[in-house]
């Protein structure tokens, strides 16, 4: 292989291996150039100089060509790798399915936000209650007919699934001293024939305010504040006389609103309310205070706000139904 052939072979060496083989064949210990350099010793000084210079020039040229080819091969390898690893950042990424809060959770959070902003504490209580907290201390004596409206599920040891969140009035007052403001969200139970508007379990929000001169006007104001926070300024509220053993006077309250589906303006009956009965204060050992309480069903509020007409849809756990209520409350 003459010098030009060697240069051509180097320039077209297909890979690092082939290039290394060429380096050994030309410049290695037994390589062609090395052999020729060794042969210089046999030449006379004059020839040694000219041939020697030429050999060294060729050697440098070959070394440079090998380095150049090596660099070219490395660049090509890097480019091939980059091409293979190329990521198209403009492609849409994989979609992470977004979870969300259940409609009832959203509505509950919304309500708690409203009451927290009004300075209320938030408390929760047991779903498995005893007769004392669910009825007795709330002024339902053992044979009181008002118990009939709140039939529930009893355990064999005489406890029950709470029929309302009102027992937390008793528990909370016993734990604290007045004045106090608290709301209690939670699951409640009734022995109901289940249909589109009745479930054996549902949720309520209870509010209780106790202090030295708390009046019915404060009750009215609290309900109006809640309605305003939910529906906007100017929202009207209505109280109509009603009976609950643990309040006196007792009332049902409603808010005037535009039904989001029918567009009709109407009273939305929400729940019960009243001034805390003296017997309840007696049961918790409070003196010289007055207070009000109100409570209402969260399902009903959630249903009328979204147009859900069958309460059972809220409990079936069907994602196709539930995902329609992302961020509605
Ligand atoms: N606990 C009552 C019910 O479930 C509602 C209510 C709460 C009434 C507070 C008056 C005061 O029907």
Short mmCIF file of C-alpha atoms and ligand atoms in Angstrom, two decimals:
data_model
loop_
_atom_site.label_atom_id
_atom_site.label_comp_id
_atom_site.label_asym_id
_atom_site.label_seq_id
_atom_site.Cartn_x
_atom_site.Cartn_y
_atom_site.Cartn_z
CA UNK A 1 0.00 0.00 0.00
CA UNK A 2 1.65 3.25 -1.12
CA UNK A 3 1.20 6.53 0.71
CA UNK A 4 -1.85 7.70 -1.25
CA UNK A 5 -3.55 4.33 -0.87
CA UNK A 6 -2.87 4.51 2.86
CA UNK A 7 -4.41 8.00 3.07
CA UNK A 8 -7.47 6.83 1.10
CA UNK A 9 -7.87 3.76 3.30
CA UNK A 10 -7.70 5.92 6.42
CA UNK A 11 -10.21 8.47 5.10
CA UNK A 12 -12.68 5.70 4.31
CA UNK A 13 -12.15 3.50 7.37
CA UNK A 14 -15.72 2.49 8.24
CA UNK A 15 -15.29 2.43 12.01
CA UNK A 16 -12.88 2.80 14.95
CA UNK A 17 -11.85 -0.85 14.73
CA UNK A 18 -10.82 -0.60 11.08
CA UNK A 19 -8.98 2.64 11.81
CA UNK A 20 -7.05 1.03 14.65
CA UNK A 21 -6.08 -1.89 12.39
CA UNK A 22 -4.71 0.61 9.88
CA UNK A 23 -2.76 2.43 12.58
CA UNK A 24 -1.13 -0.84 13.63
CA UNK A 25 -0.36 -1.85 10.04
CA UNK A 26 1.24 1.52 9.25
CA UNK A 27 2.63 2.95 12.46
CA UNK A 28 2.72 0.01 14.91
CA UNK A 29 5.91 -1.69 16.09
CA UNK A 30 5.95 -3.83 12.99
CA UNK A 31 4.15 -1.31 10.82
CA UNK A 32 5.25 -0.36 7.32
CA UNK A 33 6.55 3.09 8.24
CA UNK A 34 8.27 1.81 11.36
CA UNK A 35 10.03 -0.86 9.32
CA UNK A 36 11.14 1.71 6.77
CA UNK A 37 12.41 4.04 9.51
CA UNK A 38 14.40 1.18 10.90
CA UNK A 39 15.88 0.61 7.39
CA UNK A 40 17.35 4.15 7.46
CA UNK A 41 20.24 2.90 9.53
CA UNK A 42 21.60 1.02 6.50
CA UNK A 43 21.66 4.12 4.29
CA UNK A 44 24.55 6.52 3.88
CA UNK A 45 24.20 9.83 5.74
CA UNK A 46 23.17 11.82 2.65
CA UNK A 47 20.36 9.44 1.65
CA UNK A 48 19.40 8.94 5.30
CA UNK A 49 18.63 12.64 5.58
CA UNK A 50 16.45 12.95 2.47
CA UNK A 51 14.68 9.61 2.87
CA UNK A 52 14.40 10.22 6.60
CA UNK A 53 12.74 13.60 6.14
CA UNK A 54 10.32 12.17 3.62
CA UNK A 55 9.46 9.24 5.90
CA UNK A 56 8.80 11.56 8.83
CA UNK A 57 6.59 13.77 6.69
CA UNK A 58 4.56 10.75 5.60
CA UNK A 59 4.38 9.52 9.15
CA UNK A 60 3.01 12.90 10.34
CA UNK A 61 0.56 13.00 7.43
CA UNK A 62 -0.69 9.51 8.28
CA UNK A 63 -0.98 10.38 11.98
CA UNK A 64 -2.92 13.54 11.15
CA UNK A 65 -5.19 11.64 8.77
CA UNK A 66 -5.85 9.01 11.43
CA UNK A 67 -6.72 11.70 14.02
CA UNK A 68 -8.98 13.45 11.54
CA UNK A 69 -10.79 10.23 10.66
CA UNK A 70 -11.11 9.35 14.32
CA UNK A 71 -12.74 12.73 15.01
CA UNK A 72 -15.08 12.33 12.06
CA UNK A 73 -16.14 8.85 13.17
CA UNK A 74 -16.79 10.06 16.72
CA UNK A 75 -18.90 12.98 15.52
CA UNK A 76 -20.90 10.69 13.27
CA UNK A 77 -21.50 8.28 16.16
CA UNK A 78 -22.64 11.13 18.41
CA UNK A 79 -24.95 12.48 15.76
CA UNK A 80 -26.45 9.04 15.20
CA UNK A 81 -27.04 8.71 18.94
CA UNK A 82 -28.63 12.15 19.21
CA UNK A 83 -30.86 11.37 16.27
CA UNK A 84 -31.93 8.11 17.88
CA UNK A 85 -32.61 9.79 21.21
CA UNK A 86 -34.40 12.78 19.75
CA UNK A 87 -37.53 13.77 21.65
CA UNK A 88 -40.21 15.79 19.95
CA UNK A 89 -41.20 18.24 22.63
CA UNK A 90 -44.14 19.42 20.56
CA UNK A 91 -45.91 16.04 20.85
CA UNK A 92 -48.77 15.98 23.33
CA UNK A 93 -47.71 14.36 26.63
CA UNK A 94 -49.47 11.36 28.14
CA UNK A 95 -52.66 12.47 29.91
CA UNK A 96 -52.74 11.83 33.62
CA UNK A 97 -56.36 11.18 34.52
CA UNK A 98 -57.27 13.91 37.00
CA UNK A 99 -59.17 12.86 40.09
CA UNK A 100 -61.53 15.22 41.81
CA UNK A 101 -63.62 15.72 44.86
CA UNK A 102 -67.07 14.16 45.03
CA UNK A 103 -69.89 16.66 44.55
CA UNK A 104 -70.89 16.34 48.21
CA UNK A 105 -67.31 16.96 49.34
CA UNK A 106 -67.13 20.06 47.16
CA UNK A 107 -70.37 21.46 48.54
CA UNK A 108 -69.27 20.69 52.10
CA UNK A 109 -65.91 22.41 51.59
CA UNK A 110 -67.66 25.42 50.12
CA UNK A 111 -69.96 25.67 53.15
CA UNK A 112 -67.07 25.25 55.61
CA UNK A 113 -65.17 28.01 53.80
CA UNK A 114 -68.15 30.30 54.25
CA UNK A 115 -68.50 29.56 57.96
CA UNK A 116 -64.78 29.68 58.67
CA UNK A 117 -64.72 33.15 57.12
CA UNK A 118 -67.50 34.10 59.54
CA UNK A 119 -65.38 32.95 62.49
CA UNK A 120 -66.94 29.56 63.19
CA UNK A 121 -64.95 26.61 64.50
CA UNK A 122 -65.35 23.31 62.62
CA UNK A 123 -65.91 20.08 64.58
CA UNK A 124 -66.90 16.53 63.77
CA UNK A 125 -68.49 13.86 65.94
CA UNK A 126 -69.19 10.13 66.03
CA UNK A 127 -71.63 8.52 63.60
CA UNK A 128 -72.35 5.78 66.12
CA UNK A 129 -74.15 7.58 68.92
CA UNK A 130 -76.00 6.79 72.10
CA UNK A 131 -79.57 7.60 73.00
CA UNK A 132 -78.45 10.24 75.46
CA UNK A 133 -76.67 12.46 72.93
CA UNK A 134 -78.94 11.82 69.95
CA UNK A 135 -82.23 12.22 71.86
CA UNK A 136 -82.31 12.60 75.64
CA UNK A 137 -79.98 15.56 76.08
CA UNK A 138 -81.67 17.19 73.08
CA UNK A 139 -84.97 17.17 74.99
CA UNK A 140 -86.51 14.10 73.37
CA UNK A 141 -87.78 12.15 76.40
CA UNK A 142 -88.05 8.36 75.97
CA UNK A 143 -91.59 8.14 74.62
CA UNK A 144 -91.61 11.49 72.84
CA UNK A 145 -93.52 11.34 69.53
CA UNK A 146 -90.85 13.46 67.79
CA UNK A 147 -88.62 10.38 67.92
CA UNK A 148 -90.88 8.72 65.36
CA UNK A 149 -89.76 11.15 62.68
CA UNK A 150 -86.16 10.04 63.23
CA UNK A 151 -86.22 6.25 63.15
CA UNK A 152 -82.75 4.83 62.64
CA UNK A 153 -80.57 1.73 62.93
CA UNK A 154 -79.80 0.38 66.39
CA UNK A 155 -77.00 -1.85 67.54
CA UNK A 156 -77.76 -4.80 69.81
CA UNK A 157 -76.10 -3.00 72.74
CA UNK A 158 -78.57 -0.10 72.48
CA UNK A 159 -76.53 2.42 70.52
CA UNK A 160 -77.67 3.95 67.23
CA UNK A 161 -76.50 5.53 64.02
CA UNK A 162 -77.07 9.24 64.65
CA UNK A 163 -80.18 10.64 63.01
CA UNK A 164 -78.82 14.19 62.80
CA UNK A 165 -75.70 16.22 63.57
CA UNK A 166 -77.43 17.91 66.53
CA UNK A 167 -75.90 15.52 69.11
CA UNK A 168 -72.67 17.38 68.47
CA UNK A 169 -74.31 20.44 70.01
CA UNK A 170 -74.29 18.54 73.29
CA UNK A 171 -70.80 17.08 72.90
CA UNK A 172 -69.27 20.37 71.81
CA UNK A 173 -70.88 22.46 74.56
CA UNK A 174 -69.69 20.01 77.22
CA UNK A 175 -66.13 20.31 75.95
CA UNK A 176 -66.09 24.11 75.88
CA UNK A 177 -67.25 27.18 77.67
CA UNK A 178 -69.37 29.85 76.04
CA UNK A 179 -69.26 32.01 73.99
CA UNK A 180 -68.84 29.70 71.01
CA UNK A 181 -69.56 29.38 67.29
CA UNK A 182 -69.22 26.03 65.59
CA UNK A 183 -70.30 24.17 62.48
CA UNK A 184 -70.45 20.39 62.25
CA UNK A 185 -70.57 18.58 58.91
CA UNK A 186 -71.29 14.89 58.93
CA UNK A 187 -73.06 11.76 57.84
CA UNK A 188 -76.42 10.94 59.38
CA UNK A 189 -78.76 7.99 59.08
CA UNK A 190 -82.49 7.35 58.89
CA UNK A 191 -84.48 4.17 58.53
CA UNK A 192 -85.98 5.22 55.20
CA UNK A 193 -87.57 3.44 52.28
CA UNK A 194 -84.96 4.48 49.71
CA UNK A 195 -86.24 6.39 46.68
CA UNK A 196 -85.15 9.29 44.46
CA UNK A 197 -85.24 11.79 47.33
CA UNK A 198 -84.55 9.56 50.36
CA UNK A 199 -81.43 7.66 51.26
CA UNK A 200 -80.79 5.73 54.47
CA UNK A 201 -77.68 7.86 54.85
CA UNK A 202 -77.09 11.47 53.96
CA UNK A 203 -75.17 14.49 55.21
CA UNK A 204 -76.02 17.50 57.27
CA UNK A 205 -74.36 20.70 58.33
CA UNK A 206 -75.15 21.88 61.83
CA UNK A 207 -74.40 25.34 63.17
CA UNK A 208 -74.43 26.37 66.83
CA UNK A 209 -73.82 29.80 68.32
CA UNK A 210 -73.96 30.42 72.09
CA UNK A 211 -73.29 33.60 74.00
CA UNK A 212 -74.70 36.08 76.45
CA UNK A 213 -77.23 37.88 74.33
CA UNK A 214 -77.62 35.79 71.21
CA UNK A 215 -81.05 36.41 69.71
CA UNK A 216 -83.31 35.18 66.97
CA UNK A 217 -82.18 38.19 64.93
CA UNK A 218 -78.65 36.74 65.05
CA UNK A 219 -80.04 33.42 63.82
CA UNK A 220 -81.76 35.17 60.94
CA UNK A 221 -78.57 37.08 60.22
CA UNK A 222 -76.42 33.95 60.17
CA UNK A 223 -78.76 32.20 57.74
CA UNK A 224 -78.84 35.28 55.53
CA UNK A 225 -75.04 35.54 55.59
CA UNK A 226 -74.76 31.91 54.51
CA UNK A 227 -77.32 32.40 51.74
CA UNK A 228 -75.56 35.55 50.59
CA UNK A 229 -72.17 33.85 50.52
CA UNK A 230 -73.62 30.99 48.46
CA UNK A 231 -75.90 32.92 46.14
CA UNK A 232 -74.86 36.56 46.20
CA UNK A 233 -75.94 39.80 47.84
CA UNK A 234 -79.60 40.57 48.24
CA UNK A 235 -80.54 36.92 48.76
CA UNK A 236 -83.73 36.74 50.83
CA UNK A 237 -84.42 34.23 53.57
CA UNK A 238 -87.61 33.08 55.27
CA UNK A 239 -88.34 31.47 58.62
CA UNK A 240 -91.61 29.60 59.20
CA UNK A 241 -92.66 28.26 62.59
CA UNK A 242 -91.90 24.60 63.12
CA UNK A 243 -91.17 22.17 65.90
CA UNK A 244 -87.98 20.48 67.06
CA UNK A 245 -87.75 19.45 70.75
CA UNK A 246 -84.28 21.02 71.20
CA UNK A 247 -85.19 24.54 70.06
CA UNK A 248 -87.79 27.06 71.23
CA UNK A 249 -88.98 28.83 69.22
CA UNK A 250 -88.29 26.51 66.30
CA UNK A 251 -88.54 27.21 62.61
CA UNK A 252 -87.90 25.92 59.14
CA UNK A 253 -85.80 28.16 56.96
CA UNK A 254 -85.78 28.74 53.24
CA UNK A 255 -83.85 30.92 50.84
CA UNK A 256 -85.28 32.69 47.80
CA UNK A 257 -83.37 31.78 44.73
CA UNK A 258 -83.53 31.21 41.00
CA UNK A 259 -83.54 27.50 40.27
CA UNK A 260 -80.48 26.96 38.03
CA UNK A 261 -82.27 24.46 35.77
CA UNK A 262 -85.85 25.70 35.52
CA UNK A 263 -84.93 29.39 35.81
CA UNK A 264 -87.90 29.78 38.14
CA UNK A 265 -87.68 31.95 41.25
CA UNK A 266 -88.84 30.06 44.32
CA UNK A 267 -88.28 29.32 48.01
CA UNK A 268 -85.72 26.61 48.60
CA UNK A 269 -86.59 24.88 51.88
CA UNK A 270 -83.26 24.02 53.42
CA UNK A 271 -83.62 22.88 57.03
CA UNK A 272 -84.52 23.47 60.64
CA UNK A 273 -83.44 26.11 63.09
CA UNK A 274 -84.34 27.83 66.34
CA UNK A 275 -83.19 29.11 69.69
CA UNK A 276 -81.46 26.49 71.84
CA UNK A 277 -84.02 25.07 74.31
CA UNK A 278 -83.34 25.79 78.01
CA UNK A 279 -83.48 22.04 78.68
CA UNK A 280 -80.50 21.53 76.34
CA UNK A 281 -78.49 24.18 78.20
CA UNK A 282 -79.52 22.50 81.42
CA UNK A 283 -78.29 19.14 80.12
CA UNK A 284 -74.84 20.57 79.37
CA UNK A 285 -74.67 22.73 82.50
CA UNK A 286 -74.77 26.15 80.80
CA UNK A 287 -76.34 29.12 82.63
CA UNK A 288 -77.11 32.71 81.70
CA UNK A 289 -76.57 32.17 77.98
CA UNK A 290 -78.76 32.02 74.92
CA UNK A 291 -78.00 30.53 71.55
CA UNK A 292 -79.27 29.43 68.20
CA UNK A 293 -78.81 26.36 66.07
CA UNK A 294 -79.65 25.38 62.55
CA UNK A 295 -79.11 22.30 60.47
CA UNK A 296 -79.79 21.22 56.92
CA UNK A 297 -79.17 18.48 54.39
CA UNK A 298 -76.14 18.83 52.15
CA UNK A 299 -77.47 16.44 49.47
CA UNK A 300 -80.50 18.60 48.88
CA UNK A 301 -78.40 21.70 48.40
CA UNK A 302 -75.99 19.83 46.09
CA UNK A 303 -78.87 18.36 44.07
CA UNK A 304 -80.76 21.58 43.48
CA UNK A 305 -77.56 23.39 42.59
CA UNK A 306 -76.57 20.84 39.95
CA UNK A 307 -79.92 19.51 38.75
CA UNK A 308 -79.34 15.97 40.04
CA UNK A 309 -82.81 14.56 40.57
CA UNK A 310 -82.04 11.14 42.06
CA UNK A 311 -80.11 11.13 45.35
CA UNK A 312 -78.99 7.56 44.64
CA UNK A 313 -76.81 8.87 41.79
CA UNK A 314 -74.62 10.50 44.43
CA UNK A 315 -73.90 7.13 46.03
CA UNK A 316 -73.57 4.78 43.08
CA UNK A 317 -69.93 5.75 42.54
CA UNK A 318 -70.42 5.86 38.77
CA UNK A 319 -67.56 8.00 37.45
CA UNK A 320 -69.58 8.97 34.35
CA UNK A 321 -72.03 10.70 36.66
CA UNK A 322 -69.55 12.09 39.16
CA UNK A 323 -67.07 13.52 36.67
CA UNK A 324 -69.77 15.91 35.45
CA UNK A 325 -69.40 17.78 38.72
CA UNK A 326 -65.79 18.89 38.59
CA UNK A 327 -65.41 22.21 40.36
CA UNK A 328 -69.11 23.06 40.46
CA UNK A 329 -69.53 24.18 44.04
N1 LIG B 1 -81.52 18.26 63.57
C1 LIG B 1 -82.70 18.71 62.86
C2 LIG B 1 -83.08 17.66 61.83
O1 LIG B 1 -82.25 16.85 61.48
C3 LIG B 1 -82.47 20.03 62.18
C4 LIG B 1 -82.28 21.15 63.17
C5 LIG B 1 -81.00 21.50 63.56
C6 LIG B 1 -83.33 21.84 63.70
C7 LIG B 1 -80.80 22.54 64.45
C8 LIG B 1 -83.16 22.87 64.58
C9 LIG B 1 -81.89 23.22 64.95
O2 LIG B 1 -84.16 17.65 61.32
#
